[in-house]
XYZ file of C-alpha atoms in Angstrom:
748
model
C 2.842 85.984 157.491
C -0.420 87.048 159.170
C -1.209 83.412 159.950
C 2.198 82.868 161.527
C 1.908 86.096 163.530
C -1.483 84.963 164.854
C -0.072 81.574 165.911
C 2.903 83.245 167.597
C 0.627 85.517 169.640
C -1.513 82.507 170.542
C 1.532 80.687 171.865
C 2.456 83.659 174.037
C -0.946 83.451 175.722
C -1.062 79.685 176.131
C -0.076 78.061 179.400
C 0.051 74.347 180.055
C -2.441 72.505 182.217
C -1.361 72.008 185.817
C 0.352 68.718 186.553
C 3.123 67.461 188.792
C 6.138 65.286 188.113
C 8.465 63.365 190.407
C 12.226 63.495 189.808
C 14.176 60.805 191.620
C 17.332 58.815 191.200
C 20.589 57.470 192.573
C 24.042 59.037 192.904
C 26.948 56.609 192.415
C 30.728 56.545 192.166
C 31.733 56.557 188.468
C 34.583 54.067 189.007
C 33.097 51.314 191.165
C 29.350 52.148 190.956
C 28.997 52.163 194.741
C 26.222 54.427 196.108
C 27.273 57.806 197.495
C 25.456 58.821 200.664
C 25.070 62.377 202.015
C 25.722 63.948 198.605
C 24.120 67.363 198.197
C 21.529 67.534 195.380
C 20.326 71.070 194.656
C 18.041 72.512 192.002
C 19.769 75.404 190.263
C 18.271 78.811 191.092
C 16.007 77.293 193.715
C 15.981 76.733 197.458
C 15.188 73.047 196.965
C 18.038 70.921 198.354
C 18.094 67.267 199.454
C 20.822 64.869 200.560
C 21.191 61.307 199.340
C 20.377 58.404 201.628
C 22.462 55.351 202.510
C 21.800 53.821 199.087
C 22.566 57.051 197.240
C 18.894 57.735 196.560
C 17.241 61.164 196.333
C 13.829 62.487 195.336
C 12.050 65.735 194.424
C 8.280 65.315 194.563
C 5.444 67.397 193.117
C 7.565 69.302 190.599
C 5.736 71.456 188.034
C 6.628 70.506 184.430
C 9.565 72.423 183.044
C 13.316 72.404 182.499
C 15.406 71.913 185.648
C 19.135 71.883 186.288
C 20.448 70.004 189.306
C 23.917 70.300 190.849
C 25.252 67.279 192.735
C 28.292 67.753 194.993
C 30.193 65.740 197.553
C 33.569 66.269 199.205
C 36.192 64.223 197.387
C 34.307 64.264 194.060
C 33.980 66.565 191.091
C 30.545 68.186 191.092
C 28.136 67.184 188.338
C 25.559 69.386 186.610
C 22.660 67.813 184.716
C 19.621 69.355 182.996
C 16.317 67.517 182.642
C 13.047 68.310 180.898
C 10.171 67.235 183.149
C 6.799 66.811 181.508
C 3.533 65.190 182.496
C 3.883 62.615 179.728
C 6.223 60.614 181.928
C 4.717 61.510 185.363
C 8.092 60.658 186.867
C 11.711 60.643 185.783
C 14.287 58.243 187.161
C 17.953 59.237 186.673
C 21.382 57.895 187.540
C 24.129 60.402 188.304
C 27.787 59.410 188.497
C 30.377 61.470 190.371
C 34.044 61.253 189.429
C 36.463 60.991 192.394
C 38.716 63.992 192.919
C 42.210 62.850 193.796
C 43.559 65.947 195.533
C 40.977 67.169 198.040
C 43.277 70.011 199.093
C 42.745 71.753 195.758
C 39.786 73.965 194.879
C 36.890 72.120 193.279
C 35.460 74.496 190.715
C 31.806 73.571 190.237
C 31.356 76.561 187.897
C 33.225 74.775 185.147
C 30.591 72.083 184.933
C 28.347 74.406 182.925
C 31.161 74.424 180.354
C 32.168 70.778 180.303
C 35.666 69.933 179.120
C 37.491 66.650 179.673
C 41.055 66.404 180.956
C 42.414 65.162 177.603
C 41.121 68.315 175.844
C 43.006 71.597 176.091
C 41.596 73.902 173.381
C 38.943 74.416 170.693
C 36.084 72.464 172.243
C 32.304 72.921 172.566
C 29.761 70.624 174.208
C 26.047 70.970 173.378
C 23.054 69.051 174.710
C 19.773 68.140 173.064
C 17.748 71.111 174.337
C 20.395 73.619 173.235
C 20.379 72.227 169.715
C 16.604 71.752 169.474
C 15.749 75.353 170.333
C 18.579 77.053 168.431
C 17.184 79.571 165.912
C 18.275 79.012 162.336
C 19.489 75.463 162.985
C 16.230 73.821 161.827
C 16.657 71.175 164.572
C 19.604 69.827 162.578
C 22.535 68.529 164.608
C 25.071 69.495 161.922
C 23.614 72.905 161.081
C 23.629 73.885 164.767
C 27.422 74.063 164.768
C 27.530 76.346 161.721
C 27.212 79.192 164.259
C 30.146 77.979 166.345
C 33.289 80.087 166.790
C 35.783 79.387 164.021
C 33.188 78.012 161.578
C 32.825 80.098 158.410
C 29.530 80.700 156.647
C 28.943 78.375 153.741
C 25.818 77.986 151.664
C 22.561 78.511 153.603
C 21.054 75.589 151.723
C 23.893 73.204 152.556
C 25.348 71.634 155.677
C 28.961 72.478 155.046
C 31.139 73.136 158.074
C 34.196 75.151 157.064
C 36.209 74.861 160.275
C 38.960 77.456 160.570
C 39.362 77.621 156.807
C 39.424 73.894 156.148
C 37.377 72.188 153.451
C 34.474 69.937 154.560
C 36.751 67.113 153.364
C 38.818 67.769 156.510
C 36.043 66.942 159.029
C 35.255 63.731 160.929
C 31.802 62.652 162.150
C 31.243 59.932 164.757
C 28.058 58.510 166.284
C 28.655 56.471 169.442
C 32.201 55.948 168.163
C 31.125 54.741 164.699
C 32.722 56.691 161.836
C 30.115 58.165 159.482
C 31.588 58.900 156.051
C 29.060 61.640 155.295
C 26.300 62.600 157.768
C 24.194 64.564 155.270
C 21.608 63.972 152.599
C 22.950 64.590 149.064
C 26.568 64.732 150.144
C 29.268 64.604 147.481
C 31.679 61.630 147.660
C 34.873 62.481 149.492
C 33.271 65.273 151.505
C 31.051 65.841 154.544
C 28.764 68.460 153.049
C 25.160 68.040 151.918
C 21.757 69.664 152.177
C 20.799 68.628 155.721
C 21.598 65.870 158.154
C 19.907 62.475 158.095
C 20.694 62.164 161.826
C 17.464 62.667 163.757
C 18.083 65.072 166.625
C 15.510 63.283 168.795
C 17.988 60.424 169.298
C 20.880 62.694 170.283
C 21.940 63.151 173.905
C 24.893 65.492 173.384
C 27.648 66.411 170.945
C 31.338 67.148 171.462
C 32.593 69.477 168.733
C 36.280 70.191 168.130
C 37.499 73.021 165.898
C 41.172 72.131 166.337
C 43.713 70.624 168.713
C 41.743 67.378 169.112
C 43.242 64.216 170.680
C 45.106 61.688 168.467
C 42.311 59.102 168.576
C 40.075 61.255 166.342
C 41.001 60.037 162.901
C 43.261 61.339 160.149
C 41.509 64.686 159.904
C 42.843 68.239 159.790
C 40.108 70.630 160.914
C 36.937 69.520 162.701
C 35.548 66.595 164.682
C 31.892 66.079 165.613
C 31.504 63.320 168.211
C 27.750 62.644 168.470
C 26.440 60.582 171.370
C 23.012 58.955 171.140
C 20.981 58.511 174.295
C 19.446 55.204 175.408
C 15.734 54.638 174.977
C 13.303 55.097 177.849
C 13.379 52.044 180.143
C 10.125 52.784 181.954
C 7.539 53.585 179.312
C 6.833 53.365 175.582
C 6.686 56.851 174.045
C 5.477 57.791 170.589
C 6.242 61.118 168.946
C 4.602 62.260 165.707
C 6.206 65.392 164.328
C 6.568 67.762 161.416
C 9.287 70.371 160.997
C 11.559 71.970 158.424
C 13.501 68.720 158.076
C 10.449 66.617 157.256
C 7.503 64.749 158.718
C 7.784 61.490 160.630
C 7.657 59.618 163.881
C 9.956 58.770 166.778
C 9.410 55.783 169.072
C 11.241 54.626 172.204
C 10.680 52.334 175.123
C 11.836 49.304 177.111
C 12.453 45.852 175.665
C 13.293 44.325 179.050
C 14.259 45.918 182.355
C 17.877 46.010 181.107
C 17.342 47.005 177.482
C 15.618 49.636 175.362
C 14.994 50.713 171.782
C 14.724 53.930 169.775
C 13.551 54.285 166.176
C 12.696 57.191 163.906
C 11.416 57.526 160.341
C 11.197 60.771 158.413
C 10.243 61.956 154.928
C 10.940 65.303 153.302
C 8.343 67.701 152.038
C 10.708 70.305 150.586
C 8.990 69.973 147.234
C 6.070 71.848 148.847
C 8.227 74.910 149.661
C 10.527 74.834 146.647
C 9.843 78.477 145.777
C 11.654 79.528 148.978
C 14.726 77.353 148.478
C 16.195 78.796 145.295
C 17.996 75.565 144.449
C 18.094 73.909 141.006
C 17.290 70.350 142.130
C 14.473 69.649 144.561
C 15.302 66.908 147.081
C 13.012 64.034 147.959
C 14.336 61.830 150.752
C 13.654 59.321 153.503
C 15.801 58.609 156.559
C 15.642 56.034 159.343
C 17.577 55.992 162.644
C 17.589 53.319 165.315
C 19.391 52.120 168.412
C 19.027 49.122 170.724
C 20.813 49.216 174.084
C 21.395 46.322 176.458
C 23.153 46.243 179.844
C 25.024 42.964 180.184
C 25.814 44.096 183.725
C 26.302 47.388 185.503
C 29.803 47.596 184.039
C 29.277 45.958 180.629
C 27.062 47.515 177.961
C 26.392 46.736 174.327
C 24.382 48.637 171.727
C 23.365 48.264 168.094
C 23.184 51.395 165.957
C 21.687 51.811 162.482
C 21.115 54.702 160.046
C 19.674 54.527 156.531
C 18.984 57.340 154.055
C 17.415 57.373 150.582
C 17.950 60.484 148.449
C 16.483 61.403 145.094
C 16.546 64.770 143.362
C 15.586 66.210 140.027
C 14.920 69.555 138.373
C 11.680 71.437 138.998
C 11.931 74.024 136.227
C 13.722 74.749 132.988
C 17.228 76.063 133.363
C 20.879 75.113 133.569
C 20.194 71.902 135.511
C 17.048 70.616 133.787
C 18.602 67.255 132.815
C 20.401 66.452 136.090
C 19.371 63.674 138.488
C 20.715 62.378 141.791
C 20.157 59.034 143.500
C 21.954 58.288 146.772
C 21.584 55.541 149.386
C 23.542 55.504 152.652
C 23.644 52.774 155.288
C 25.670 52.784 158.522
C 25.485 49.973 161.081
C 27.569 49.620 164.233
C 27.941 47.427 167.321
C 29.376 49.190 170.362
C 30.677 47.364 173.457
C 31.974 49.117 176.579
C 33.265 47.886 179.912
C 34.156 49.971 182.965
C 36.541 48.863 185.670
C 38.072 50.484 188.703
C 41.074 51.763 186.754
C 40.102 51.295 183.129
C 37.483 51.848 180.432
C 37.375 49.689 177.291
C 35.367 50.432 174.144
C 35.124 48.369 170.953
C 33.191 49.373 167.842
C 32.488 47.182 164.809
C 30.933 48.944 161.856
C 29.770 48.668 158.259
C 29.165 51.608 155.911
C 27.562 51.406 152.477
C 27.405 54.485 150.260
C 25.749 54.302 146.856
C 25.945 57.335 144.559
C 24.494 57.545 141.089
C 24.377 61.036 139.648
C 24.011 62.332 136.108
C 25.068 65.898 135.472
C 24.203 66.290 131.804
C 23.012 69.891 131.609
C 26.354 71.681 131.730
C 28.705 68.857 130.831
C 28.446 65.133 130.259
C 29.280 63.798 133.709
C 28.424 60.421 135.271
C 29.263 59.285 138.770
C 28.372 55.708 139.759
C 29.913 54.599 143.083
C 29.182 51.569 145.230
C 31.375 52.090 148.285
C 31.634 49.572 151.135
C 33.666 49.933 154.320
C 34.098 47.532 157.238
C 35.601 49.137 160.325
C 36.939 48.140 163.721
C 38.068 50.380 166.556
C 39.354 49.677 170.055
C 40.065 52.167 172.842
C 41.523 51.639 176.303
C 41.698 54.318 178.998
C 43.907 53.110 181.841
C 44.614 54.995 185.040
C 48.274 54.367 185.886
C 48.048 56.361 189.119
C 46.268 59.418 190.449
C 48.207 61.726 188.104
C 48.533 59.706 184.885
C 45.914 58.321 182.484
C 46.877 56.711 179.189
C 44.597 56.282 176.182
C 45.634 53.593 173.681
C 43.717 53.040 170.444
C 43.826 50.941 167.288
C 41.550 51.040 164.246
C 41.214 49.536 160.808
C 39.013 50.300 157.790
C 38.726 47.871 154.878
C 37.241 49.198 151.612
C 35.785 47.037 148.861
C 34.169 49.328 146.342
C 33.364 49.949 142.705
C 33.933 53.348 141.109
C 32.634 54.214 137.654
C 33.241 57.789 136.528
C 32.890 59.457 133.155
C 33.607 63.082 132.314
C 33.999 64.463 128.806
C 37.008 66.485 127.751
C 36.611 70.223 127.502
C 37.690 73.575 128.866
C 37.300 74.469 132.523
C 36.280 77.847 133.934
C 39.874 79.045 133.848
C 39.916 78.249 130.089
C 42.407 75.400 130.437
C 41.865 72.186 128.511
C 40.866 69.210 130.656
C 41.273 65.692 129.202
C 38.416 63.216 129.458
C 38.111 61.107 132.585
C 36.774 57.586 132.238
C 37.419 54.666 134.548
C 35.590 51.651 135.923
C 37.607 50.299 138.858
C 37.120 47.771 141.619
C 38.921 48.987 144.724
C 40.193 46.825 147.573
C 42.282 48.729 150.064
C 42.588 49.509 153.748
C 43.518 52.111 156.317
C 45.181 51.231 159.621
C 45.834 53.473 162.605
C 47.109 53.240 166.152
C 48.426 55.573 168.796
C 48.279 56.799 172.335
C 47.721 59.870 174.474
C 48.956 60.434 178.028
C 47.099 62.830 180.296
C 48.999 63.911 183.395
C 48.441 66.486 186.139
C 51.001 68.401 188.172
C 51.194 71.193 190.746
C 48.184 69.967 192.710
C 46.140 69.549 189.533
C 46.696 73.141 188.405
C 48.658 71.997 185.346
C 47.234 69.411 182.927
C 49.505 68.073 180.192
C 48.553 65.934 177.180
C 51.065 64.308 174.861
C 50.485 61.672 172.205
C 51.324 60.128 168.854
C 49.219 58.814 165.982
C 50.365 56.406 163.249
C 48.386 56.050 160.005
C 48.793 53.723 157.039
C 46.843 54.121 153.758
C 47.516 51.297 151.333
C 46.216 52.997 148.173
C 48.991 55.604 147.882
C 52.710 55.068 147.423
C 53.878 56.939 150.533
C 51.709 54.966 152.942
C 52.801 55.969 156.468
C 52.362 59.141 158.517
C 53.271 59.955 162.130
C 51.408 62.729 163.971
C 52.743 64.088 167.289
C 50.464 66.230 169.488
C 50.971 68.084 172.777
C 48.704 70.334 174.832
C 48.583 71.956 178.248
C 46.197 73.848 180.506
C 47.279 75.872 183.524
C 44.825 77.155 186.106
C 46.054 80.638 187.016
C 43.171 81.098 189.439
C 40.084 78.988 190.223
C 38.278 80.876 187.426
C 41.048 81.647 184.896
C 42.863 79.108 182.734
C 45.446 79.478 179.972
C 45.637 76.760 177.312
C 47.921 75.773 174.472
C 47.989 73.013 171.891
C 50.468 72.174 169.164
C 50.485 69.280 166.751
C 51.223 67.950 163.318
C 48.105 66.566 161.634
C 48.084 64.344 158.546
C 45.139 63.371 156.345
C 45.251 60.878 153.509
C 43.868 61.918 150.097
C 40.338 60.750 149.333
C 39.914 57.510 147.375
C 38.162 59.262 144.488
C 41.046 61.733 144.169
C 43.522 58.880 143.869
C 41.525 56.907 141.291
C 41.036 59.761 138.806
C 44.532 59.383 137.353
C 47.240 56.702 137.818
C 49.727 59.447 138.744
C 47.559 60.449 141.707
C 48.862 57.465 143.662
C 51.876 59.709 144.210
C 49.795 62.114 146.273
C 51.113 62.624 149.801
C 49.291 62.957 153.083
C 48.046 66.531 153.504
C 49.894 68.084 156.416
C 48.857 70.809 158.850
C 51.143 72.190 161.555
C 48.733 73.711 164.045
C 49.275 75.974 167.027
C 46.383 77.077 169.243
C 46.579 79.316 172.302
C 43.712 80.095 174.617
C 42.474 82.018 177.636
C 39.282 81.142 179.536
C 37.782 83.200 182.332
C 34.617 82.497 184.323
C 32.903 85.639 185.624
C 30.295 83.503 187.378
C 28.936 79.981 187.316
C 27.191 80.603 183.978
C 29.179 83.456 182.374
C 32.408 82.799 180.500
C 34.731 84.483 178.009
C 37.284 82.651 175.883
C 39.911 83.932 173.452
C 41.714 81.581 171.034
C 44.304 82.709 168.483
C 45.462 79.953 166.121
C 47.697 79.236 163.140
C 47.283 76.389 160.628
C 50.218 75.951 158.255
C 49.280 73.690 155.292
C 51.648 71.560 153.199
C 51.213 68.925 150.459
C 47.684 70.020 149.521
C 46.623 68.551 146.152
C 46.537 71.096 143.349
C 45.114 70.670 139.873
C 47.482 70.094 136.966
C 44.827 71.233 134.482
C 43.924 74.414 136.364
C 47.129 75.719 137.993
C 45.137 78.231 140.059
C 42.990 75.599 141.780
C 43.919 74.115 145.158
C 41.735 71.353 146.595
C 41.135 73.174 149.925
C 38.427 75.019 147.965
C 36.730 71.741 146.986
C 34.184 69.606 148.789
C 31.643 72.403 149.131
C 29.518 71.649 146.089
C 27.313 68.701 145.187
C 28.941 68.923 141.736
C 32.446 67.444 142.205
C 35.224 69.800 141.155
C 38.270 67.717 142.042
C 38.405 65.203 139.165
C 41.869 66.222 137.960
C 45.363 64.929 137.735
C 46.853 66.407 140.895
C 50.172 67.115 142.577
C 50.863 67.529 146.299
C 52.349 70.976 145.752
C 49.796 73.270 147.413
C 50.740 75.146 150.551
C 49.627 78.103 152.605
C 48.293 79.172 155.956
C 45.031 80.039 157.670
C 45.257 82.082 160.852
C 42.844 83.958 163.060
C 41.390 84.536 166.484
C 38.027 83.461 167.942
C 36.501 85.442 170.817
C 33.420 84.033 172.560
C 31.447 85.639 175.393
C 28.677 83.336 176.604
C 26.038 83.167 179.285
C 24.600 79.694 179.656
C 21.262 79.044 181.268
C 19.991 75.462 181.218
C 17.068 76.487 183.421
C 14.713 79.461 182.995
C 15.689 83.036 182.145
C 18.081 84.776 179.759
C 20.916 83.170 177.834
C 23.115 84.617 175.113
C 26.305 84.208 173.110
C 28.466 86.802 171.394
C 31.195 85.504 169.075
C 33.691 87.321 166.867
C 36.173 85.745 164.450
C 38.982 87.395 162.536
C 40.774 85.380 159.834
C 43.521 85.818 157.271
C 44.870 83.297 154.760
C 47.291 82.900 151.860
C 47.597 79.848 149.600
C 49.757 78.978 146.642
C 48.791 76.559 143.845
C 50.873 75.756 140.735
C 50.348 79.145 139.109
C 52.609 80.894 141.609
C 49.970 83.541 142.405
C 49.134 83.880 146.095
C 45.397 83.756 146.849
C 43.191 83.710 149.954
C 41.127 80.661 150.839
C 37.649 80.636 149.342
C 35.943 80.882 152.747
C 38.201 83.467 154.352
C 35.624 86.099 155.317
C 38.056 88.208 157.315
C 35.468 89.238 159.926
C 32.425 87.386 161.269
C 30.049 88.247 164.103
C 27.415 85.964 165.617
C 24.921 86.978 168.295
C 22.427 84.553 169.847
C 19.973 85.546 172.575
C 16.910 83.994 174.132
C 14.625 83.778 177.122
C 13.020 80.681 178.621
C 9.859 81.085 180.708
C 8.859 78.770 183.546
C 5.658 77.705 181.783
C 7.484 76.257 178.760
C 7.603 79.231 176.385
C 10.894 80.090 174.715
C 11.848 83.050 172.516
C 15.208 83.216 170.770
C 17.026 84.893 167.904
C 20.275 84.573 165.984
C 22.071 87.306 164.041
C 24.985 86.545 161.723
C 27.164 89.043 159.854
C 30.227 88.442 157.712
C 32.327 90.401 155.287
C 32.099 89.257 151.688
C 34.065 86.099 150.963
C 36.632 85.864 148.152
C 35.582 84.782 144.681
C 36.944 84.861 141.131
C 35.134 87.235 138.728
C 34.551 86.381 135.080
C 36.409 87.931 132.175
C 33.274 89.248 130.505
C 34.830 89.893 127.093
C 36.168 86.342 126.802
C 33.003 84.843 128.294
C 30.781 86.456 125.668
C 33.294 85.635 122.933
C 33.371 81.911 123.759
C 29.781 81.613 124.981
C 30.777 80.226 128.384
C 31.990 81.572 131.684
C 35.757 82.181 131.747
C 37.505 83.424 134.875
C 39.713 86.474 135.010
C 42.831 84.556 136.045
C 44.582 87.686 137.277
C 41.811 88.030 139.896
C 41.670 84.432 141.163
C 39.922 84.668 144.569
C 40.820 88.366 144.771
C 37.331 89.884 144.445
C 34.787 89.817 147.270
C 31.105 88.946 147.371
C 28.699 91.404 149.051
C 28.598 91.269 152.844
C 26.373 88.613 154.433
C 23.706 89.456 157.011
C 20.877 87.279 158.367
C 18.482 87.393 161.314
C 16.492 84.337 162.448
C 13.844 84.259 165.195
C 12.051 81.407 166.932
C 9.147 81.033 169.362
C 8.359 77.650 170.873
C 5.979 76.365 173.517
C 5.630 73.029 175.294
C 2.138 72.148 176.490
C 1.490 69.292 178.914
C -2.026 68.020 178.282
C -2.856 65.205 180.644
C -0.533 62.313 179.852
C 0.520 63.791 176.521
C 2.779 66.634 175.426
C 2.480 69.019 172.502
C 5.497 71.034 171.365
C 4.890 73.832 168.889
C 7.355 76.240 167.367
C 7.374 78.991 164.789
C 10.602 80.028 163.171
C 11.300 82.676 160.568
C 14.554 82.305 158.672
C 16.037 85.543 157.339
C 13.388 87.673 159.014
C 14.594 90.856 157.288
C 14.422 89.117 153.889
C 17.894 90.367 153.041
C 19.259 89.298 149.665
C 22.495 87.425 150.344
C 24.557 86.047 147.492
C 26.496 82.797 147.693
C 28.390 83.032 144.380
C 28.196 84.444 140.870
C 28.025 81.807 138.152
C 27.708 81.706 134.390
C 24.266 80.600 133.215
C 24.416 78.662 129.939
C 20.644 78.750 129.740
C 20.505 82.559 129.976
C 23.986 83.215 128.510
C 24.987 85.647 131.258
C 26.366 85.949 134.785
C 23.767 85.318 137.477
C 23.881 85.581 141.235
C 23.188 82.416 143.222
C 21.119 83.523 146.172
C 21.209 82.347 149.742
C 17.937 81.458 151.437
C 15.137 84.047 151.392
C 12.671 84.703 154.209
C 11.070 81.382 155.099
C 8.393 80.922 157.800
C 8.425 77.464 159.401
C 5.879 75.798 161.654
C 6.932 72.760 163.651
C 4.750 70.374 165.654
C 5.611 67.446 167.892
C 2.960 65.402 169.703
C 4.110 62.844 172.280
C 1.795 60.245 173.771
């Protein structure tokens, strides 16, 4: 700790060498790409203002390195806000800014809202985050998935894992996209049929921005019930080749980008873990050892036609590092995702087509606690098409179609025995080749009324899953936003969401082909108020009513909404679509954004309540219903590149099922007290993270250094109590302890 304190103090005293950067670019119409002259280009919190020339060009010369936000405005157009990081490595930065025409010039154009971007087809439950926000977030470990674990409506999971429990939903209920390509699981060591894992194999250095939905999302976003993460990669630098060697909590590696031709570019990253060097801090039974590779090639066929090739590959291995309950377990996972993305923009339309291939190979042996083998070779070919067409100035229609074809091999073996509820579970053994498909289509209409004060969205989604007997589902959605004043908006969204059961669930038992689509009837209300251009409060009460959730036949207390959060699968049962319940709550967020220099902060409070019913007829709360959660994030960015930030998270203890100690000692294994299923509570959770980072421009190179301390107060937080066969007693499974982290990134 003394070493890290010394480095932190050194960073506070360091200032970068003097250098100057030129920021220049062109402002164009987003529909026809014509240059916009006499547009006002202003640097936020500065007196620097220029106007574009006849060709839409503008320039700011002799700018000191740093983070700058520019606001571009022009009568007849929506204003645009963009943030750029200027550093001496590039000497100059050339940008293109596109303004969207505003149809009704008699209405108020609210430039304040651009700090809190939200598209017209979105009414509620939406967050947009850019690269710099995610990179500097304390506690996120520069992980694009982990960043959103602090979002309103997302419950605390396991500190070690990347599990997003969005408004009570299992990680099974989330969708991840990269440039439109569906990613089955974005994390290292993710369990099949879920989106959890240890950390993301998506390198943040390739990410431009992320749209995150915690509910009420448009129909085009897949057959999912809870959360959508729409990740957008940037294009590589088209002026200069840049190399970045780095080391951080997520591993050590390199990032490379640059031009191929004047109309094309590349990006590539490679990274390897070194978690085996800090295993004493992690408190996990299996130590991961992984590689990941990300890449993208972009090519402009013309100004209106673009094509890109995307690729991600991850290699995961894990094994025990000490004697204990998991000393004979091993994990081997390989994940490959490849996609081709084509887009074309016209005067009244946008077309996007995505072709993709996903390969997921899982081979795990869990032999310590029970004889369990999982050997999966999963292949998916996908196609998606989207058309946005502007019917007139008040109506835009989105039409989409998609298809996924699966050709896979599943080999699973699990010995018979007694589960934790002391019910007998028959053996599971199958070796199946699977050929099946999913088809979907639908539309969404976005319309404006009352001089653009009222925005209405209405749409339908049709899904077909060939592997189950009841193959078709129809999902209607409707949402509205009404602008009470230029700074106050009320929102509402209602919809019926359906999600097909996971392939592995269906294959476990022939009777599981009778499983239905899981159904959620969701209602979200909202109020947004802007106190200033960078200060906003939002309040969102919501209700999710669940039907047809799979429940275990062999453990009548278990409902699958509590699955998908462990690397050890716990959903290999004969199941019935008999589970039901609700998850309700309210999210309150008070946020001050600051893309430039100075203070920024976020205060978020969530209250939740849930009740679910499995086969046993005993009402229980959801496993991740904390009741009350508070998140506070605050930071300060200095002009000379230094940033200081902190994150505090508190939550009431989550529900869990205690053991019947008399029976557990009698049988020599952990046996739940079935009368207390999810009715006890873990101790309250509390964690404080801090981060200090500094960017130093040294000639034509840039050095970024950060120090982060996870769980600064070294509080002992428990994730769950489990029965240890090795020690023959109940033991607490700890969350992460205090961990100091040093990160370095050198660009040249």
